[in-house]
Coordinates of C-alpha atoms and ligand atoms in Angstrom, one line a residue:
X1 CA -25.6 195.5 -186.3
X2 CA -23.2 197.3 -184.0
X3 CA -22.9 201.1 -184.0
X4 CA -20.3 203.3 -182.4
X5 CA -19.6 207.0 -182.5
X6 CA -16.1 208.5 -182.4
X7 CA -14.8 212.0 -182.8
X8 CA -11.8 211.0 -184.7
X9 CA -10.3 208.1 -186.6
X10 CA -8.7 205.5 -184.4
X11 CA -6.6 202.9 -186.2
X12 CA -7.9 199.4 -185.9
X13 CA -8.8 196.5 -188.2
X14 CA -11.8 198.1 -189.8
X15 CA -12.0 199.1 -193.4
X16 CA -12.0 202.9 -193.9
X17 CA -15.1 204.2 -195.7
X18 CA -15.1 207.6 -197.3
X19 CA -17.2 209.8 -199.6
X20 CA -15.3 211.3 -202.5
X21 CA -16.6 214.6 -204.0
X22 CA -15.1 216.0 -207.1
X23 CA -13.7 219.1 -205.5
X24 CA -11.8 217.1 -203.0
X25 CA -9.3 219.9 -202.0
X26 CA -12.1 222.1 -200.9
X27 CA -13.2 219.6 -198.3
X28 CA -13.1 221.0 -194.8
X29 CA -11.3 218.0 -193.4
X30 CA -9.1 217.4 -196.5
X31 CA -5.9 217.2 -194.4
X32 CA -7.4 214.6 -192.1
X33 CA -8.4 212.5 -195.1
X34 CA -5.1 213.1 -196.8
X35 CA -3.2 211.8 -193.7
X36 CA -5.3 208.6 -193.8
X37 CA -4.5 208.1 -197.5
X38 CA -0.7 208.6 -196.8
X39 CA -0.7 212.1 -198.4
X40 CA -1.6 210.6 -201.7
X41 CA -5.3 211.6 -202.1
X42 CA -4.9 213.6 -205.3
X43 CA -2.6 211.0 -206.9
X44 CA -5.0 208.2 -206.0
X45 CA -7.8 210.0 -207.8
X46 CA -5.9 211.2 -210.8
X47 CA -4.4 207.7 -211.3
X48 CA -8.1 206.5 -211.3
X49 CA -7.6 204.1 -208.4
X50 CA -10.4 205.8 -206.5
X51 CA -13.2 207.4 -208.4
X52 CA -15.1 210.6 -207.5
X53 CA -17.8 209.8 -210.2
X54 CA -21.2 210.0 -208.5
X55 CA -22.4 206.6 -207.2
X56 CA -19.2 204.7 -208.2
X57 CA -17.7 202.6 -205.5
X58 CA -13.9 201.8 -205.7
X59 CA -11.4 200.4 -203.2
X60 CA -7.7 200.7 -202.5
X61 CA -5.3 199.9 -199.7
X62 CA -3.2 202.2 -197.5
X63 CA -0.6 201.6 -194.8
X64 CA -1.6 203.0 -191.4
X65 CA 0.9 202.4 -188.6
X66 CA 2.5 199.7 -190.7
X67 CA -0.8 197.8 -191.1
X68 CA -2.4 197.4 -194.5
X69 CA -6.0 198.7 -194.5
X70 CA -8.7 198.6 -197.0
X71 CA -10.2 201.9 -198.2
X72 CA -13.7 201.9 -199.7
X73 CA -14.8 205.1 -201.4
X74 CA -18.1 206.2 -202.9
X75 CA -17.9 208.9 -205.6
X76 CA -20.2 211.9 -204.9
X77 CA -19.7 214.0 -208.1
X78 CA -20.1 217.7 -207.9
X79 CA -20.6 218.4 -204.2
X80 CA -22.6 221.6 -204.9
X81 CA -25.2 219.4 -206.5
X82 CA -25.6 217.0 -203.6
X83 CA -29.0 216.6 -202.0
X84 CA -30.1 214.4 -199.0
X85 CA -31.6 212.0 -201.6
X86 CA -28.4 211.8 -203.6
X87 CA -26.4 211.1 -200.4
X88 CA -28.9 208.3 -199.5
X89 CA -28.5 206.7 -202.9
X90 CA -24.7 206.9 -202.8
X91 CA -24.7 205.4 -199.3
X92 CA -27.1 202.7 -200.6
X93 CA -24.7 201.8 -203.4
X94 CA -21.9 201.7 -200.8
X95 CA -23.7 199.2 -198.6
X96 CA -24.7 197.0 -201.6
X97 CA -21.1 196.9 -202.7
X98 CA -19.9 196.0 -199.2
X99 CA -22.6 193.3 -198.9
X100 CA -20.9 191.7 -202.0
X101 CA -17.4 192.1 -200.5
X102 CA -18.6 190.7 -197.1
X103 CA -16.9 193.5 -195.1
X104 CA -17.7 193.1 -191.5
X105 CA -16.1 196.1 -189.8
X106 CA -16.0 199.7 -191.1
X107 CA -15.2 203.2 -190.0
X108 CA -17.1 205.8 -191.9
X109 CA -15.3 209.1 -192.1
X110 CA -18.5 211.1 -192.2
X111 CA -17.1 214.6 -193.0
X112 CA -15.7 213.3 -196.3
X113 CA -19.2 213.3 -197.6
X114 CA -19.2 217.1 -197.9
X115 CA -22.8 217.2 -196.7
X116 CA -24.5 217.9 -193.4
X117 CA -23.2 215.2 -191.0
X118 CA -26.7 214.6 -189.6
X119 CA -28.1 213.9 -193.1
X120 CA -25.2 211.5 -193.8
X121 CA -25.7 209.7 -190.5
X122 CA -29.4 209.5 -191.1
X123 CA -28.6 208.0 -194.5
X124 CA -26.2 205.5 -193.0
X125 CA -28.9 204.4 -190.5
X126 CA -31.6 203.9 -193.2
X127 CA -29.5 202.6 -196.1
X128 CA -27.6 200.0 -194.0
X129 CA -31.0 198.6 -193.1
X130 CA -32.7 198.6 -196.5
X131 CA -30.3 198.5 -199.4
X132 CA -29.3 194.9 -199.2
X133 CA -32.0 193.5 -197.1
X134 CA -33.5 190.1 -197.9
X135 CA -36.1 188.1 -196.1
X136 CA -34.4 185.1 -194.5
X137 CA -35.6 182.0 -192.9
X138 CA -37.4 180.5 -195.9
X139 CA -34.6 178.3 -197.2
X140 CA -32.6 175.7 -195.4
X141 CA -29.4 177.9 -195.2
X142 CA -28.8 179.8 -191.9
X143 CA -27.8 182.9 -193.8
X144 CA -27.9 186.1 -191.8
X145 CA -28.6 189.6 -193.0
X146 CA -25.4 191.3 -194.1
X147 CA -26.3 194.3 -192.0
X148 CA -26.9 192.2 -188.8
X149 CA -23.2 191.1 -188.9
X150 CA -21.8 194.6 -189.6
X151 CA -19.8 196.7 -187.1
X152 CA -20.0 200.4 -188.0
X153 CA -18.1 203.3 -186.4
X154 CA -19.3 206.8 -187.4
X155 CA -16.3 209.2 -187.2
X156 CA -17.3 212.9 -186.8
X157 CA -17.1 215.7 -184.3
X158 CA -20.8 216.4 -184.8
X159 CA -23.4 214.9 -182.6
X160 CA -25.2 212.5 -185.0
X161 CA -26.5 209.8 -182.8
X162 CA -30.2 210.8 -183.0
X163 CA -30.0 211.4 -186.7
X164 CA -28.5 207.9 -187.2
X165 CA -31.2 206.4 -185.0
X166 CA -33.9 208.2 -186.9
X167 CA -32.6 206.7 -190.2
X168 CA -32.2 203.3 -188.6
X169 CA -35.7 203.4 -187.2
X170 CA -37.3 204.3 -190.6
X171 CA -35.1 201.7 -192.3
X172 CA -36.4 198.9 -190.0
X173 CA -40.0 200.0 -190.6
X174 CA -39.4 199.7 -194.3
X175 CA -37.9 196.2 -194.0
X176 CA -40.7 195.2 -191.7
X177 CA -43.2 196.1 -194.5
X178 CA -41.1 194.4 -197.1
X179 CA -40.8 191.2 -195.1
X180 CA -44.6 191.0 -194.7
X181 CA -45.1 191.6 -198.4
X182 CA -42.5 188.9 -199.3
X183 CA -43.8 186.2 -197.0
X184 CA -45.4 183.3 -199.0
X185 CA -49.2 183.3 -199.0
X186 CA -49.5 179.9 -197.5
X187 CA -47.9 181.3 -194.4
X188 CA -49.1 184.8 -194.3
X189 CA -52.9 184.9 -194.5
X190 CA -55.5 187.2 -192.9
X191 CA -55.5 185.5 -189.5
X192 CA -51.8 185.0 -189.2
X193 CA -51.1 188.5 -190.4
X194 CA -53.5 189.9 -187.8
X195 CA -51.8 187.7 -185.1
X196 CA -48.4 188.9 -186.0
X197 CA -49.5 192.5 -185.9
X198 CA -51.0 192.1 -182.5
X199 CA -47.7 190.7 -181.2
X200 CA -45.7 193.4 -183.0
X201 CA -47.6 196.4 -181.6
X202 CA -48.3 195.0 -178.2
X203 CA -46.7 197.2 -175.5
X204 CA -46.0 200.1 -177.9
X205 CA -46.8 203.4 -176.1
X206 CA -50.1 205.0 -177.0
X207 CA -51.2 202.2 -179.3
X208 CA -54.5 200.3 -179.3
X209 CA -55.5 197.6 -181.7
X210 CA -58.5 195.6 -182.7
X211 CA -59.1 192.6 -184.9
X212 CA -62.6 191.8 -186.3
X213 CA -63.0 188.2 -187.2
X214 CA -65.2 186.8 -190.0
X215 CA -68.3 186.3 -187.8
X216 CA -68.0 189.9 -186.5
X217 CA -67.5 191.3 -190.0
X218 CA -70.8 189.6 -191.1
X219 CA -72.7 190.6 -188.0
X220 CA -71.5 194.2 -188.4
X221 CA -72.4 194.4 -192.1
X222 CA -69.0 194.4 -193.8
X223 CA -70.7 192.7 -196.7
X224 CA -68.0 193.4 -199.4
X225 CA -65.0 192.4 -197.3
X226 CA -66.9 189.3 -196.3
X227 CA -67.9 188.5 -199.9
X228 CA -64.3 188.8 -201.2
X229 CA -62.9 186.6 -198.4
X230 CA -65.5 184.0 -198.0
X231 CA -64.2 181.5 -200.6
X232 CA -61.0 181.0 -198.8
X233 CA -60.5 178.6 -195.9
X234 CA -58.5 181.4 -194.4
X235 CA -61.3 183.8 -193.5
X236 CA -61.0 187.7 -193.7
X237 CA -60.1 190.0 -190.9
X238 CA -60.3 193.8 -190.4
X239 CA -57.4 195.1 -188.3
X240 CA -57.4 198.6 -186.7
X241 CA -54.3 200.1 -185.1
X242 CA -54.8 203.4 -183.3
X243 CA -52.0 205.6 -182.1
X244 CA -52.6 208.8 -180.2
X245 CA -49.6 210.7 -178.8
X246 CA -50.5 212.8 -175.7
X247 CA -49.1 215.9 -177.5
X248 CA -51.2 215.3 -180.7
X249 CA -52.6 218.8 -181.5
X250 CA -55.6 217.4 -183.3
X251 CA -58.4 215.2 -182.1
X252 CA -59.3 214.1 -185.7
X253 CA -56.8 211.5 -186.8
X254 CA -54.9 210.8 -190.0
X255 CA -56.4 207.5 -191.3
X256 CA -54.2 205.2 -193.3
X257 CA -56.0 202.4 -195.0
X258 CA -54.4 199.4 -196.7
X259 CA -55.5 196.8 -199.2
X260 CA -54.5 193.5 -197.7
X261 CA -55.3 190.7 -200.2
X262 CA -52.9 188.0 -199.0
X263 CA -53.4 186.2 -202.3
X264 CA -55.3 187.3 -205.4
X265 CA -56.1 184.4 -207.6
X266 CA -58.8 186.5 -209.2
X267 CA -61.6 184.3 -207.8
X268 CA -64.1 182.9 -210.4
X269 CA -62.8 185.6 -212.8
X270 CA -59.6 183.6 -212.5
X271 CA -56.3 185.2 -213.4
X272 CA -54.1 183.5 -216.1
X273 CA -51.1 181.4 -214.9
X274 CA -48.8 184.3 -215.6
X275 CA -51.1 187.0 -214.3
X276 CA -51.5 185.2 -211.0
X277 CA -47.7 184.9 -210.3
X278 CA -46.5 187.4 -207.7
X279 CA -50.1 188.1 -206.4
X280 CA -48.7 187.4 -202.9
X281 CA -47.7 191.1 -203.1
X282 CA -51.4 192.1 -203.2
X283 CA -51.3 192.9 -199.5
X284 CA -48.5 195.4 -200.0
X285 CA -50.8 198.4 -199.3
X286 CA -51.6 196.9 -195.9
X287 CA -47.9 196.0 -195.3
X288 CA -46.8 199.5 -196.1
X289 CA -49.4 201.1 -193.9
X290 CA -48.0 198.8 -191.1
X291 CA -44.5 200.1 -191.9
X292 CA -45.8 203.7 -191.6
X293 CA -47.5 203.0 -188.3
X294 CA -44.4 201.2 -187.1
X295 CA -42.3 204.3 -187.9
X296 CA -44.8 206.8 -186.5
X297 CA -45.0 204.9 -183.2
X298 CA -41.3 204.2 -182.9
X299 CA -40.4 207.8 -183.5
X300 CA -43.2 208.8 -181.2
X301 CA -44.4 211.5 -183.5
X302 CA -46.8 213.9 -181.9
X303 CA -49.8 212.9 -184.0
X304 CA -53.0 210.9 -183.9
X305 CA -53.1 208.2 -186.6
X306 CA -55.2 205.2 -187.3
X307 CA -54.6 202.3 -189.6
X308 CA -57.4 200.2 -191.0
X309 CA -56.3 197.1 -192.8
X310 CA -58.7 195.0 -194.9
X311 CA -57.3 191.5 -195.0
X312 CA -58.7 188.8 -197.2
X313 CA -57.7 186.0 -199.6
X314 CA -59.4 186.0 -203.0
X315 CA -59.9 182.4 -203.9
X316 CA -62.2 180.0 -205.7
X317 CA -64.8 177.7 -203.9
X318 CA -68.3 176.4 -204.3
X319 CA -69.3 179.1 -201.9
X320 CA -67.2 181.8 -203.7
X321 CA -68.4 185.1 -205.0
X322 CA -69.7 184.8 -208.6
X323 CA -69.6 187.4 -211.4
X324 CA -73.3 188.6 -211.3
X325 CA -73.7 188.5 -207.5
X326 CA -74.9 191.5 -205.6
X327 CA -73.7 192.4 -202.1
X328 CA -74.6 195.0 -199.6
X329 CA -71.7 197.1 -198.3
X330 CA -71.2 198.5 -194.8
X331 CA -72.5 201.8 -196.1
X332 CA -75.7 200.2 -197.2
X333 CA -75.0 200.8 -200.9
X334 CA -75.3 197.6 -203.0
X335 CA -72.7 196.5 -205.5
X336 CA -73.1 194.2 -208.5
X337 CA -69.9 192.2 -209.0
X338 CA -69.2 192.0 -212.7
X339 CA -65.7 190.7 -212.1
X340 CA -64.4 188.9 -209.0
X341 CA -60.9 190.0 -209.8
X342 CA -61.8 193.6 -209.1
X343 CA -61.8 192.7 -205.4
X344 CA -59.5 195.4 -204.0
X345 CA -62.0 198.2 -204.4
X346 CA -64.6 196.0 -202.7
X347 CA -62.6 195.4 -199.5
X348 CA -61.4 199.1 -199.5
X349 CA -65.0 200.3 -199.9
X350 CA -65.9 198.8 -196.5
X351 CA -62.6 199.8 -194.9
X352 CA -62.7 203.4 -196.1
X353 CA -66.4 203.8 -195.1
X354 CA -65.5 202.3 -191.7
X355 CA -62.5 204.7 -191.2
X356 CA -64.6 207.7 -192.3
X357 CA -67.6 207.0 -190.0
X358 CA -65.8 205.5 -187.0
X359 CA -62.9 208.0 -186.7
X360 CA -64.1 211.2 -188.5
X361 CA -60.5 211.6 -189.8
X362 CA -59.1 214.9 -191.0
X363 CA -57.6 213.1 -193.9
X364 CA -57.8 209.6 -195.2
X365 CA -55.2 208.0 -197.4
X366 CA -55.5 204.5 -198.9
X367 CA -52.7 202.4 -200.4
X368 CA -53.5 199.6 -202.8
X369 CA -52.1 197.4 -205.5
X370 CA -55.4 198.1 -207.2
X371 CA -55.2 198.1 -211.0
X372 CA -53.0 196.8 -213.9
X373 CA -54.4 199.9 -215.7
X374 CA -52.3 202.3 -213.6
X375 CA -49.2 200.5 -214.9
X376 CA -50.4 200.9 -218.5
X377 CA -51.0 204.6 -217.8
X378 CA -47.9 205.7 -216.0
X379 CA -45.4 202.8 -216.0
X380 CA -44.2 200.6 -213.3
X381 CA -42.0 203.2 -211.5
X382 CA -44.7 205.7 -210.6
X383 CA -47.5 205.5 -208.0
X384 CA -50.8 206.9 -209.3
X385 CA -52.5 209.4 -207.0
X386 CA -56.2 210.3 -206.9
X387 CA -58.0 212.7 -204.6
X388 CA -61.5 213.9 -204.0
X389 CA -60.1 217.4 -203.3
X390 CA -58.4 220.0 -205.6
X391 CA -54.9 219.7 -206.8
X392 CA -53.7 222.1 -204.0
X393 CA -54.6 219.5 -201.5
X394 CA -51.8 217.2 -202.6
X395 CA -49.2 219.9 -203.2
X396 CA -47.2 219.1 -200.1
X397 CA -47.5 215.4 -200.9
X398 CA -45.9 216.1 -204.3
X399 CA -43.1 218.0 -202.5
X400 CA -42.5 215.2 -200.1
X401 CA -42.3 212.7 -203.0
X402 CA -39.7 214.9 -204.7
X403 CA -37.7 214.9 -201.4
X404 CA -37.8 211.1 -201.2
X405 CA -37.6 210.3 -204.9
X406 CA -40.7 208.1 -204.8
X407 CA -42.3 209.2 -208.0
X408 CA -46.0 209.9 -208.0
X409 CA -48.4 211.2 -210.6
X410 CA -51.7 212.9 -210.1
X411 CA -54.4 211.1 -212.2
X412 CA -57.9 212.3 -212.9
X413 CA -61.2 211.2 -211.3
X414 CA -64.4 213.2 -211.9
X415 CA -68.1 213.0 -212.6
X416 CA -67.2 211.0 -215.7
X417 CA -66.2 208.1 -213.6
X418 CA -69.0 208.7 -211.0
X419 CA -71.4 208.0 -213.9
X420 CA -69.5 204.8 -214.9
X421 CA -69.5 203.3 -211.4
X422 CA -73.3 203.7 -211.2
X423 CA -74.0 201.9 -214.5
X424 CA -75.3 198.7 -212.9
X425 CA -78.7 197.5 -214.1
X426 CA -79.6 195.9 -210.8
X427 CA -77.6 197.4 -207.9
X428 CA -76.4 200.9 -206.8
X429 CA -72.9 200.3 -208.1
X430 CA -70.9 198.2 -210.5
X431 CA -67.4 197.0 -209.5
X432 CA -65.9 197.0 -213.0
X433 CA -66.7 198.0 -216.5
X434 CA -64.3 197.0 -219.1
X435 CA -63.6 200.4 -220.6
X436 CA -60.3 202.3 -220.8
X437 CA -59.4 204.4 -217.8
X438 CA -59.5 201.5 -215.3
X439 CA -57.5 203.1 -212.6
X440 CA -59.7 206.2 -212.5
X441 CA -62.8 204.0 -212.4
X442 CA -61.4 202.1 -209.4
X443 CA -60.6 205.3 -207.6
X444 CA -64.1 206.7 -208.3
X445 CA -65.6 203.5 -207.0
X446 CA -63.8 203.8 -203.6
X447 CA -64.8 207.5 -203.5
X448 CA -68.4 206.4 -203.3
X449 CA -67.6 205.3 -199.7
X450 CA -65.5 208.3 -198.4
X451 CA -68.5 210.2 -197.1
X452 CA -67.0 213.5 -198.2
X453 CA -63.9 213.0 -196.0
X454 CA -60.8 214.5 -197.7
X455 CA -59.1 211.5 -199.2
X456 CA -56.1 210.5 -201.2
X457 CA -55.8 207.2 -203.0
X458 CA -52.5 205.7 -204.0
X459 CA -52.5 203.0 -206.6
X460 CA -49.2 201.2 -206.0
X461 CA -49.8 198.3 -208.4
X462 CA -46.6 199.2 -210.3
X463 CA -44.4 200.3 -207.5
X464 CA -45.1 197.8 -204.7
X465 CA -42.5 195.4 -206.0
X466 CA -39.7 195.7 -208.6
X467 CA -37.8 193.4 -210.8
X468 CA -34.6 195.5 -210.8
X469 CA -32.5 196.5 -207.9
X470 CA -32.2 200.1 -206.8
X471 CA -30.0 201.8 -204.1
X472 CA -33.0 201.5 -201.7
X473 CA -33.8 197.8 -202.3
X474 CA -32.8 194.7 -204.1
X475 CA -35.5 193.2 -206.3
X476 CA -38.8 192.3 -204.8
X477 CA -41.0 194.3 -202.5
X478 CA -40.2 198.0 -202.0
X479 CA -42.2 199.3 -199.1
X480 CA -43.1 202.2 -201.4
X481 CA -44.6 205.4 -199.9
X482 CA -43.5 204.8 -196.3
X483 CA -40.7 207.3 -196.7
X484 CA -42.9 209.8 -198.5
X485 CA -45.7 209.7 -196.0
X486 CA -43.3 209.9 -193.1
X487 CA -41.7 212.9 -194.7
X488 CA -45.1 214.5 -195.1
X489 CA -46.0 213.9 -191.5
X490 CA -42.6 214.9 -190.1
X491 CA -42.3 218.0 -192.1
X492 CA -45.6 219.2 -190.5
X493 CA -47.1 220.1 -193.8
X494 CA -49.8 217.4 -194.0
X495 CA -52.5 219.7 -192.7
X496 CA -51.5 222.9 -194.5
Ligands
BES501 N1 -54.3 193.0 -207.7 C1 -54.8 193.3 -209.0 C2 -54.1 194.5 -209.6 C3 -52.7 194.3 -210.0 C4 -52.4 193.8 -211.3 C5 -51.6 194.5 -209.2 C6 -51.1 193.7 -211.7 C7 -50.3 194.3 -209.6 C8 -50.0 193.9 -210.8 C9 -56.3 193.7 -208.9 O1 -57.0 193.1 -207.9 C10 -56.9 193.3 -210.2 O2 -57.0 192.1 -210.4 N2 -57.4 194.3 -210.9 C11 -58.0 194.0 -212.2 C12 -59.2 194.8 -212.3 C13 -60.1 194.5 -213.5 C14 -60.7 193.1 -213.4 C15 -61.2 195.5 -213.6 C16 -57.0 194.4 -213.3 O3 -56.3 195.4 -213.1 O4 -56.9 193.6 -214.3
MN502 MN1 -57.8 191.2 -208.5
ZN503 ZN1 -56.0 192.4 -206.2

């Protein structure tokens, strides 16, 4: 994609893109807009050619210097009710519309959006990257991304370059995560995922990485991660990515932990043919943590952050994990495996314990497509959130999620579940009982390995991918929680 910045509209081939708030006459630059629309702005709206209805995209043509030009407008509704999120959604709809029309050159008259030009520029940067993104290269066409071909000029007197770049940066981190999640499991497996991450983060300032291979995991006692991954010919890996900005005020890092099951067949507790479908997304937690680290490092945020990714493929084999097996975790606690399909909590147990003891983080957050139960509880459009701290601890997280529109819901986890996870007849812990409240049980299981570190667990089973398109993404993987966690870190409220 090509981006340019101009202080005023300069007539050329490009389509003219405007925002259209209801109270159009109150717009600061109404006269500028009205000139572009041949002095007919109000008539065009009252004749219903262009619509100011929020989120509606309409087009018309105007003559400028005797040339016929296309005008694309996105309705913004009542401008006093606009928020940064509503601007992002409107801009997302705009790009999705343009992807359908195959426009290649546009000038966006930024001040017609009747919102802070920096916020609009940020939205253009992000939404042009994410809203119509699709993973390419897996069919025989040589289709390119719509946004790669696009030529955008942002027209405003304000200095919006860095705001635009911020949005574009975050947007490309989200598409990075989505691409990893979408890759087919025969091509993206623990080793290949780790290799691609090593290439991706190589040469990033202040970044160090480490990959533990299967032998190392066994030697060092990662008994649960090794057990889950051993049945696959593609053996498990543990990937660590550490970023420490020189201006980081705190020595103790933020730890971001991701479930990275590159395929979840269920193992011997095999999934049904329908239940197995789309289990390539079972590494979305790890992919989204990669997206967060990508954004944090590109934006060079002044923080200390570590990512720990537990990568394994849950398969069936003569040497596979059996229901009834007992394994020793990295922490020393033993686990009876009652169901091999409850594998996510097993790999996370070792990853969370490793993060807690190796890095003494100030806060740990894990992201995992962990349970079908969370979907039963709160639907497929909310992320379930659990913490070993009081509700106040996640207050700022709840605020960030309101800002980004990524819905989360605080779910319970208490002594009740602590009792349940200890109900093995033979080992310290049991990986699954088959009682109601499965998402809370899974959270409590992971909490057995947090060593008292303040911790927040995100069950993204419902939100990691979607069957319907939104302004932020077409159907498929979503990169959920990247925007929320970045907002939380950038707002500086994470540690409050
Ligand atoms: N990866 C699944 C959870 C999942 C289910 C994610 C549906 C997305 C959509 C997880 O590993 C799993 O299989 N969980 C089991 C746990 C059960 C065996 C205790 C489940 O939820 O059925
Ligand atoms: Mn499973
Ligand atoms: Zn799984």
